[in-house]
Short mmCIF file of C-alpha atoms in Angstrom, two decimals:
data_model
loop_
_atom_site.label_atom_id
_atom_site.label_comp_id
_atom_site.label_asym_id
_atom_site.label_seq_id
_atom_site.Cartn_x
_atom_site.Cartn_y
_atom_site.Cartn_z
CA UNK A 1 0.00 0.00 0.00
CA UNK A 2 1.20 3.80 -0.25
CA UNK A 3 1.58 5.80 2.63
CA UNK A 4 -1.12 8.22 1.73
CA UNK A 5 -3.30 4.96 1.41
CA UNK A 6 -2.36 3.77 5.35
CA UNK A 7 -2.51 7.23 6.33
CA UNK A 8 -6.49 7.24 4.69
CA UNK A 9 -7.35 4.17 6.68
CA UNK A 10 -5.44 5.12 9.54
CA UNK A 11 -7.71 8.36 9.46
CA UNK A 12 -10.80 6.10 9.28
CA UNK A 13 -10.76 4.39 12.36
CA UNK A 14 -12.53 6.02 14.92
CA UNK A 15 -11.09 5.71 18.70
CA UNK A 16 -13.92 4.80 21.15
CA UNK A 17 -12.58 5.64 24.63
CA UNK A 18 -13.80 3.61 27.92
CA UNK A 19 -14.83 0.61 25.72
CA UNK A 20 -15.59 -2.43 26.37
CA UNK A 21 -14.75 -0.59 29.63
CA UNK A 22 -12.33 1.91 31.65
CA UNK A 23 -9.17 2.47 30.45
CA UNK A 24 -9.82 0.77 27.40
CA UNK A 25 -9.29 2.59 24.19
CA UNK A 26 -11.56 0.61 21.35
CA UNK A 27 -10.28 0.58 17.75
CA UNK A 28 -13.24 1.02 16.00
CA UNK A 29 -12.89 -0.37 12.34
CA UNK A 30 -16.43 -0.36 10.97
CA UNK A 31 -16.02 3.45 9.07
CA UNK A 32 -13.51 1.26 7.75
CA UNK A 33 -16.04 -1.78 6.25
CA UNK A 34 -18.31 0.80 5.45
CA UNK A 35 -16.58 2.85 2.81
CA UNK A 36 -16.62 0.43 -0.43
CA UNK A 37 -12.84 1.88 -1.51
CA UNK A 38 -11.33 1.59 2.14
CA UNK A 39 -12.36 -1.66 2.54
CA UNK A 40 -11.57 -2.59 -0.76
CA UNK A 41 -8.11 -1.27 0.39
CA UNK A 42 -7.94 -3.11 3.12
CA UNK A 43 -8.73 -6.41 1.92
CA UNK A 44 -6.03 -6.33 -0.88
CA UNK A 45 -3.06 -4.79 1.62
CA UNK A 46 -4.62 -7.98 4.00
CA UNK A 47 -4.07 -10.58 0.83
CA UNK A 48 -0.60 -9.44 -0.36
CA UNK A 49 0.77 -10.63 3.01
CA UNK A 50 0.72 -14.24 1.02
CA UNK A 51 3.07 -13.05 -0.91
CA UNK A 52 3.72 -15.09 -4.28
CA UNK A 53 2.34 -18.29 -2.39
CA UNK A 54 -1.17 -19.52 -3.33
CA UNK A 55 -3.11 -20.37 -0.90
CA UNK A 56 -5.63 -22.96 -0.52
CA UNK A 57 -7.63 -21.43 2.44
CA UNK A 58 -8.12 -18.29 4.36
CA UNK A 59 -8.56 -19.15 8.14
CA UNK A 60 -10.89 -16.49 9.83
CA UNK A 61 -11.34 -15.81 13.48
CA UNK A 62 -14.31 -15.31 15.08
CA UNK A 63 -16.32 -12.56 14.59
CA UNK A 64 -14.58 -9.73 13.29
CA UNK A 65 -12.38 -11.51 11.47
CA UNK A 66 -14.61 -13.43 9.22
CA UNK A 67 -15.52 -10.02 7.42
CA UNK A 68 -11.88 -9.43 6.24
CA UNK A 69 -11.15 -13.02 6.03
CA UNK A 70 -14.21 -13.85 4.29
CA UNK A 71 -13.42 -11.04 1.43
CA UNK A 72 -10.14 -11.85 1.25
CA UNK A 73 -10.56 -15.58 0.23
CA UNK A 74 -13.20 -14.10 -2.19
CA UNK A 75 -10.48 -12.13 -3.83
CA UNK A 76 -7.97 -15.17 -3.83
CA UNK A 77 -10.36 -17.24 -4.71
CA UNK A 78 -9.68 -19.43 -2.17
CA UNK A 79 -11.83 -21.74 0.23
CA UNK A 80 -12.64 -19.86 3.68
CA UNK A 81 -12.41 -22.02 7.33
CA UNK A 82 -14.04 -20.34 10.56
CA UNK A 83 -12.36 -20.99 13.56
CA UNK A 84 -15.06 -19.88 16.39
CA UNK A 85 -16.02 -19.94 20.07
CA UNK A 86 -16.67 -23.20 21.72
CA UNK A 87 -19.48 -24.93 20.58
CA UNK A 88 -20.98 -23.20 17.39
CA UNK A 89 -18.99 -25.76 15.09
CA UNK A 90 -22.05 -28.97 14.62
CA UNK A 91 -19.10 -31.08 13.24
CA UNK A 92 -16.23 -33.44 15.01
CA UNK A 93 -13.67 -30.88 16.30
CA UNK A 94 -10.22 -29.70 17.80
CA UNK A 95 -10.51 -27.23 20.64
CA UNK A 96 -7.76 -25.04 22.04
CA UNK A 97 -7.84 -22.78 25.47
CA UNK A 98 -6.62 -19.64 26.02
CA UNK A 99 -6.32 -17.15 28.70
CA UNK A 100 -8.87 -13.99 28.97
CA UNK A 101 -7.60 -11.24 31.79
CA UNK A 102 -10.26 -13.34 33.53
CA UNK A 103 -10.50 -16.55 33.26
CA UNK A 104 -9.88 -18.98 29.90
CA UNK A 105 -12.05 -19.30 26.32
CA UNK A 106 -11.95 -22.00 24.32
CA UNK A 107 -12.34 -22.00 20.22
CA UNK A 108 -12.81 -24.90 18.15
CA UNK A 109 -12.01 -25.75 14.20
CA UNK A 110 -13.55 -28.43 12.78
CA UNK A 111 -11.01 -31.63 12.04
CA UNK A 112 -11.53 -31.76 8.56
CA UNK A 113 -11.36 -28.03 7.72
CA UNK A 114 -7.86 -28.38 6.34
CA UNK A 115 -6.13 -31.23 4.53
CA UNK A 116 -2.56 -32.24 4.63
CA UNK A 117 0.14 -29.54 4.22
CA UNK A 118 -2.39 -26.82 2.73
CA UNK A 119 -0.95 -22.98 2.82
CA UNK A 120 -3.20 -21.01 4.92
CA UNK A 121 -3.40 -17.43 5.50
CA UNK A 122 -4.77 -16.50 8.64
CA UNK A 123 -7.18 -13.31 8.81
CA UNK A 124 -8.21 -11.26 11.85
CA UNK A 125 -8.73 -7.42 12.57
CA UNK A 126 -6.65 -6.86 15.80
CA UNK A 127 -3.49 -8.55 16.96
CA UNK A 128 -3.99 -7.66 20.74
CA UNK A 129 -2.11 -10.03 23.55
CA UNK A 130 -1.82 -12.88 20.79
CA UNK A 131 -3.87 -15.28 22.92
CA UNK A 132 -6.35 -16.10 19.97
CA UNK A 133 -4.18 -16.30 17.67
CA UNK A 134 -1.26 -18.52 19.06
CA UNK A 135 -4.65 -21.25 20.14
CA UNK A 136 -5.48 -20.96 16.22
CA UNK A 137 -2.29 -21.49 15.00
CA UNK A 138 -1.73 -24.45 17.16
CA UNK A 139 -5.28 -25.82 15.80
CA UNK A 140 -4.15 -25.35 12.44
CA UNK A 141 -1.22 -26.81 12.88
CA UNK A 142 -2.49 -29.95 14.72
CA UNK A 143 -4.88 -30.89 12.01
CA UNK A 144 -2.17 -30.65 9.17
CA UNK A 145 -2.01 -26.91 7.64
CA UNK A 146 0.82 -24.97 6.97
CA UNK A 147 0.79 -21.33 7.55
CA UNK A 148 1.87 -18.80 5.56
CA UNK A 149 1.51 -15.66 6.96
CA UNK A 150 -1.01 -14.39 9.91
CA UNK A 151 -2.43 -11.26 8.94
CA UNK A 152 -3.84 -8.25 11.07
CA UNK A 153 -5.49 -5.27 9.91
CA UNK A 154 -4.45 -3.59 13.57
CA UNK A 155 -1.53 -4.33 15.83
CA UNK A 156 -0.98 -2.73 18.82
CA UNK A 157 2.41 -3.31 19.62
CA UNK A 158 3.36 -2.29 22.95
CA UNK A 159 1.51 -5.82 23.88
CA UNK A 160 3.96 -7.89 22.09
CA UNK A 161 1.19 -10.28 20.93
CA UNK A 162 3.63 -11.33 18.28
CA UNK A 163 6.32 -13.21 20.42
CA UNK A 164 3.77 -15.30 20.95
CA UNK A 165 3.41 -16.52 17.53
CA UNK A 166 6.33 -18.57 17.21
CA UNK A 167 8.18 -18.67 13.86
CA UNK A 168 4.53 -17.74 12.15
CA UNK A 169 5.15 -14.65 9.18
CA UNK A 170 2.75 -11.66 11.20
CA UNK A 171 1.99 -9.05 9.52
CA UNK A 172 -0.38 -5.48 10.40
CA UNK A 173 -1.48 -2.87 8.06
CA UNK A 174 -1.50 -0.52 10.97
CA UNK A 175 0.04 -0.40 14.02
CA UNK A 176 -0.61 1.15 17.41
CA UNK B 1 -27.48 -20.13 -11.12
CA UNK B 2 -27.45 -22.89 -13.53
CA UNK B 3 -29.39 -26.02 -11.63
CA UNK B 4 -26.55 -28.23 -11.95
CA UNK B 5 -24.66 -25.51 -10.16
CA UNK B 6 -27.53 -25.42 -7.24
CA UNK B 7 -27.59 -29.06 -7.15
CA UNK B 8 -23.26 -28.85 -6.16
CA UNK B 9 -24.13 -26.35 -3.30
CA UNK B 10 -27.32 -28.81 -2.11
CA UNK B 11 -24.82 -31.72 -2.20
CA UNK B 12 -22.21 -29.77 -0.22
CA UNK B 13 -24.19 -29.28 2.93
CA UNK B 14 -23.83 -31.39 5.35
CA UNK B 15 -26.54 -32.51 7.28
CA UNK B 16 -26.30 -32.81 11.37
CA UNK B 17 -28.78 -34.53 13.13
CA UNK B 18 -29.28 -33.52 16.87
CA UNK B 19 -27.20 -30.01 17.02
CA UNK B 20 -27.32 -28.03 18.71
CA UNK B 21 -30.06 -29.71 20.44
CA UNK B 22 -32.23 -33.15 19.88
CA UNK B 23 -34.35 -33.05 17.46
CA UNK B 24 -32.70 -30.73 15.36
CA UNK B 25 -31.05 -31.57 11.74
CA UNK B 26 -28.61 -28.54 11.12
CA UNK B 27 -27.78 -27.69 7.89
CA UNK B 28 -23.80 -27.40 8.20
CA UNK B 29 -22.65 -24.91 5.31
CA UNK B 30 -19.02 -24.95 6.44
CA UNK B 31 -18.00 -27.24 3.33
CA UNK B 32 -19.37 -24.88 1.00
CA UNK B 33 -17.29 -22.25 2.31
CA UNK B 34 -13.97 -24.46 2.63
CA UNK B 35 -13.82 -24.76 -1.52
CA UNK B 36 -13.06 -21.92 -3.25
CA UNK B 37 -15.35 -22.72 -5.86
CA UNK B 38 -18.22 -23.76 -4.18
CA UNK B 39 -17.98 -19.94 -2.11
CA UNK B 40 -17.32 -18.54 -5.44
CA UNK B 41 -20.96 -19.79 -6.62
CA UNK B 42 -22.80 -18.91 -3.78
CA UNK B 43 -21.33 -15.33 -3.46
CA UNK B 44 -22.56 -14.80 -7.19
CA UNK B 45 -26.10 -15.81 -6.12
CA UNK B 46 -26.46 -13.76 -3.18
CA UNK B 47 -25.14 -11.05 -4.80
CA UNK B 48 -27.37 -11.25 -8.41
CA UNK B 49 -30.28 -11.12 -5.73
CA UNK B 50 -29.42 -7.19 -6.17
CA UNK B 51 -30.82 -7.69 -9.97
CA UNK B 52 -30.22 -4.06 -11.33
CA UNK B 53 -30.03 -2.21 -8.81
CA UNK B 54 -26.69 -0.76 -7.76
CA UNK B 55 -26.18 -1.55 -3.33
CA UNK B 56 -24.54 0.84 -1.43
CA UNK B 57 -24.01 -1.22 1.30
CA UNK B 58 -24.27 -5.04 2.38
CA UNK B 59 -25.53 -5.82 6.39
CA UNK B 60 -24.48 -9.05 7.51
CA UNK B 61 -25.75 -10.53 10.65
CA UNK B 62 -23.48 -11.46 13.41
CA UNK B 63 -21.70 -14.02 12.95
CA UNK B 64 -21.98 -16.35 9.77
CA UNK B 65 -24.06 -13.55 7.77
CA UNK B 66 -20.28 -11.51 8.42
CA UNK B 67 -18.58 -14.50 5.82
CA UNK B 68 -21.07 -14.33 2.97
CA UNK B 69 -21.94 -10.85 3.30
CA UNK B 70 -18.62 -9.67 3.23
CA UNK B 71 -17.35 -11.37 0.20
CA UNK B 72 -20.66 -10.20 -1.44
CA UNK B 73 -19.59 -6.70 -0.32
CA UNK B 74 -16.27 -6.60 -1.70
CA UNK B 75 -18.11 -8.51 -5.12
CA UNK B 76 -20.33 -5.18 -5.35
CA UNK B 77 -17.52 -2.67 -4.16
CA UNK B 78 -20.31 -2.23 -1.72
CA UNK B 79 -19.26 -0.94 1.77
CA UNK B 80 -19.86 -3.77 4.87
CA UNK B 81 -21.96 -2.80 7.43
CA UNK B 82 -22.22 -5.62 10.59
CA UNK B 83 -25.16 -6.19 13.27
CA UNK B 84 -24.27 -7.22 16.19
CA UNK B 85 -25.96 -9.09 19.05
CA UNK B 86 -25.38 -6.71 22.14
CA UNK B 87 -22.84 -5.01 23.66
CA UNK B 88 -20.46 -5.58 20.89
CA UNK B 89 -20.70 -2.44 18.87
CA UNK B 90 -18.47 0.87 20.56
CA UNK B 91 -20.59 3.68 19.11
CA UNK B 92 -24.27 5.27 19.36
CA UNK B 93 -26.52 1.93 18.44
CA UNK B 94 -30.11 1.08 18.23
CA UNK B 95 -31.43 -1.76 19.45
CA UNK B 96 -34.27 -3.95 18.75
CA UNK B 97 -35.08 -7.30 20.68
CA UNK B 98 -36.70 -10.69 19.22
CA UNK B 99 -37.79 -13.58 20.52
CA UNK B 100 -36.13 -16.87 20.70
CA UNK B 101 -37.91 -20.35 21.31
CA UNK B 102 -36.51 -19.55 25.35
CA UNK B 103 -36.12 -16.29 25.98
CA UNK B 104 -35.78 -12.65 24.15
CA UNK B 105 -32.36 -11.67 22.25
CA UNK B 106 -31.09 -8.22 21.42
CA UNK B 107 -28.94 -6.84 18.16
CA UNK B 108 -27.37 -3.12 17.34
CA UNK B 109 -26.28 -1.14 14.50
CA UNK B 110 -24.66 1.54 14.89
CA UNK B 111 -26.91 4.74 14.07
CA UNK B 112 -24.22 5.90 11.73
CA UNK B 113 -23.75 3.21 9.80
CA UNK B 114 -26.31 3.75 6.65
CA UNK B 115 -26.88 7.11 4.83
CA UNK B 116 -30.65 8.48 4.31
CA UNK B 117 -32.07 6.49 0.98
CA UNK B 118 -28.62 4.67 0.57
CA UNK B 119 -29.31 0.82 -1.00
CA UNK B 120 -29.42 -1.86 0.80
CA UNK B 121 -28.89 -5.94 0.76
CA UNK B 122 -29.05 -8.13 3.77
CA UNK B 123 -27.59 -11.04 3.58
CA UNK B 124 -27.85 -14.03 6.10
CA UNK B 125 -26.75 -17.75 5.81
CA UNK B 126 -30.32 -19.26 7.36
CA UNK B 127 -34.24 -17.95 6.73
CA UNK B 128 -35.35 -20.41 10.02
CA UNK B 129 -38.48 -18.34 11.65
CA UNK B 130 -36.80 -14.97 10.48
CA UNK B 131 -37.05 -13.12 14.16
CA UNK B 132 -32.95 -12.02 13.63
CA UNK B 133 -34.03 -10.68 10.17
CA UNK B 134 -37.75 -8.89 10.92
CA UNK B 135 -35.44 -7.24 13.59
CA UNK B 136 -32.42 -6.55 11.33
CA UNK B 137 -35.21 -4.69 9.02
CA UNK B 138 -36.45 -2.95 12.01
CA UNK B 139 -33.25 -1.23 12.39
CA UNK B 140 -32.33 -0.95 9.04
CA UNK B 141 -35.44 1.12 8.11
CA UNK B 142 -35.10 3.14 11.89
CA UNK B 143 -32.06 4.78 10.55
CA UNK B 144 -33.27 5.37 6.86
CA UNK B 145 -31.92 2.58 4.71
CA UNK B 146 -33.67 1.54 1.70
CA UNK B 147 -33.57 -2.28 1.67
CA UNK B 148 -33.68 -3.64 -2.19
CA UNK B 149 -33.71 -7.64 -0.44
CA UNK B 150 -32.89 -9.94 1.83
CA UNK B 151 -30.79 -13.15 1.05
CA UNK B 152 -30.11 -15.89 2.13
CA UNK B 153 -28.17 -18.85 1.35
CA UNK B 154 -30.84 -21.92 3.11
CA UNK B 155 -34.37 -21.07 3.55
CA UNK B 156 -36.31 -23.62 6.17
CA UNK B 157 -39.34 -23.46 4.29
CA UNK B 158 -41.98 -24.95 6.62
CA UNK B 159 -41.00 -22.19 9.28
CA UNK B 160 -42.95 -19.57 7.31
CA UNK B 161 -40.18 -17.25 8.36
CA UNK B 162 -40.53 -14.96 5.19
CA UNK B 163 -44.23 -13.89 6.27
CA UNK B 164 -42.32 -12.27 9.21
CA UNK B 165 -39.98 -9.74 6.81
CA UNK B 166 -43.08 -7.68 5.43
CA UNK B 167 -42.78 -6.26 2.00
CA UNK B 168 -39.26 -7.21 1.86
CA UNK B 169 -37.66 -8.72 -0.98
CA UNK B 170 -36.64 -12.44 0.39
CA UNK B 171 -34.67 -14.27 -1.43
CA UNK B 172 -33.03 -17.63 -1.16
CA UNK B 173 -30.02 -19.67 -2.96
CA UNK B 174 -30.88 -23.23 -1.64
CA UNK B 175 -34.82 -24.25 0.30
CA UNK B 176 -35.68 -27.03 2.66
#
């Protein structure tokens, strides 16, 4: 992407202090999905992570990131695997805990979302702690798929939610 | 769609018996996403549900209305607009509650999400007794879209859940 391109998107997202509570400030992306051309934007600076690597199937995270990963596997013409909170999936599956600042959530893929040694892209809007993520990748992983890159459209990076991704390509549009 | 192309998506969809409760068969779509093809096809459907008519923006309901309408967004070069059950949008919302078989639920949209008169096509993955969609129109038409229909990929047609959406549009890829 250019810089006046980031910049544009960058001016897009609205900051929502005090939410989902206190101290929080909230990234707010949907002026972003709204505008045809930003998110049009976004979704093609979110599918050139892959590089020159084609890849068989975008991995989306539950919620948020099934809208860009959803649109991205449109535009790569790829297949498109939810990974989502425990017990939406009506197939066999592989579940994964994580932590929460309180407590633990689980998220489940199904076992036969991915076949042996497929490239995956994984899609999600905010790279926050990297507790998600790292249970995704390790689901992915266990049932076969090789990742290529994980892609964020935010990162905010004075959590270092990448060192927990392992050897795993990340890459962010934005950063905070 | 061409039938033979219908009959690929009907063959796709994996039926559940007993999830998420007894009694129910649930119509699992997550193959049909998983090929790039087969997402491909049904992205083309929903979307030619717009006919002529050029859509400003695409709502998808939370959560597996957020993969198809998202992909059908960036099809259009529509923008993406997402409703949300509660408490997970950060800006001004309205609300309207619906009834569930135990209980009442509640979704949002934020109130500056849609433009007076702007186009609109809603697109869900399941037509069951359409309470999520008559309330999805509720707050569409609250904050002045102009809804041109509502799609959907599986209709359950015995649930008479299109007498519920009014003088909407309804469309569907797929019935049962």
């Amino acid at each position: 992407m250019q810089p006046s391109e980031i910049q544009r998107l960058s001016d897009a997202i609205r900051d929502v202090p005090d939410f989902p509570k206190p101290g929080i400030m909230f990234r707010d992306i949907t002026p972003v999905l709204g505008d045809g051309e930003l998110f049009e934007l976004t979704i093609r600076a979110l599918a050139e992570t892959a590089g020159d690597v084609k890849i068989d199937k975008i991995i989306g995270i539950d919620a948020r990131g099934f809208i860009f990963g959803a649109a991205v596997a449109h535009l790569l013409g790829a297949g498109f695997v939810p990974i989502r909170k425990k017990g939406k999936l009506p197939w066999a599956t592989e579940i994964e805990s994580y932590s929460l600042e309180y407590g633990e959530a689980e998220i489940e893929i199904h076992k036969d979302a991915i076949g042996a040694g497929e490239k995956i892209l994984v899609i999600d809007d905010l790279l926050a702690t990297g507790g998600t993520a790292a249970a995704a990748l390790k689901l992915i992983e266990r049932i076969g798929g090789e990742v290529v890159a994980v892609a964020f459209l935010i990162e905010l990076t004075s959590l270092n939610g990448r060192e927990r991704l392992g050897d795993a390509r990340v890459e962010a549009v934005l950063t905070y």
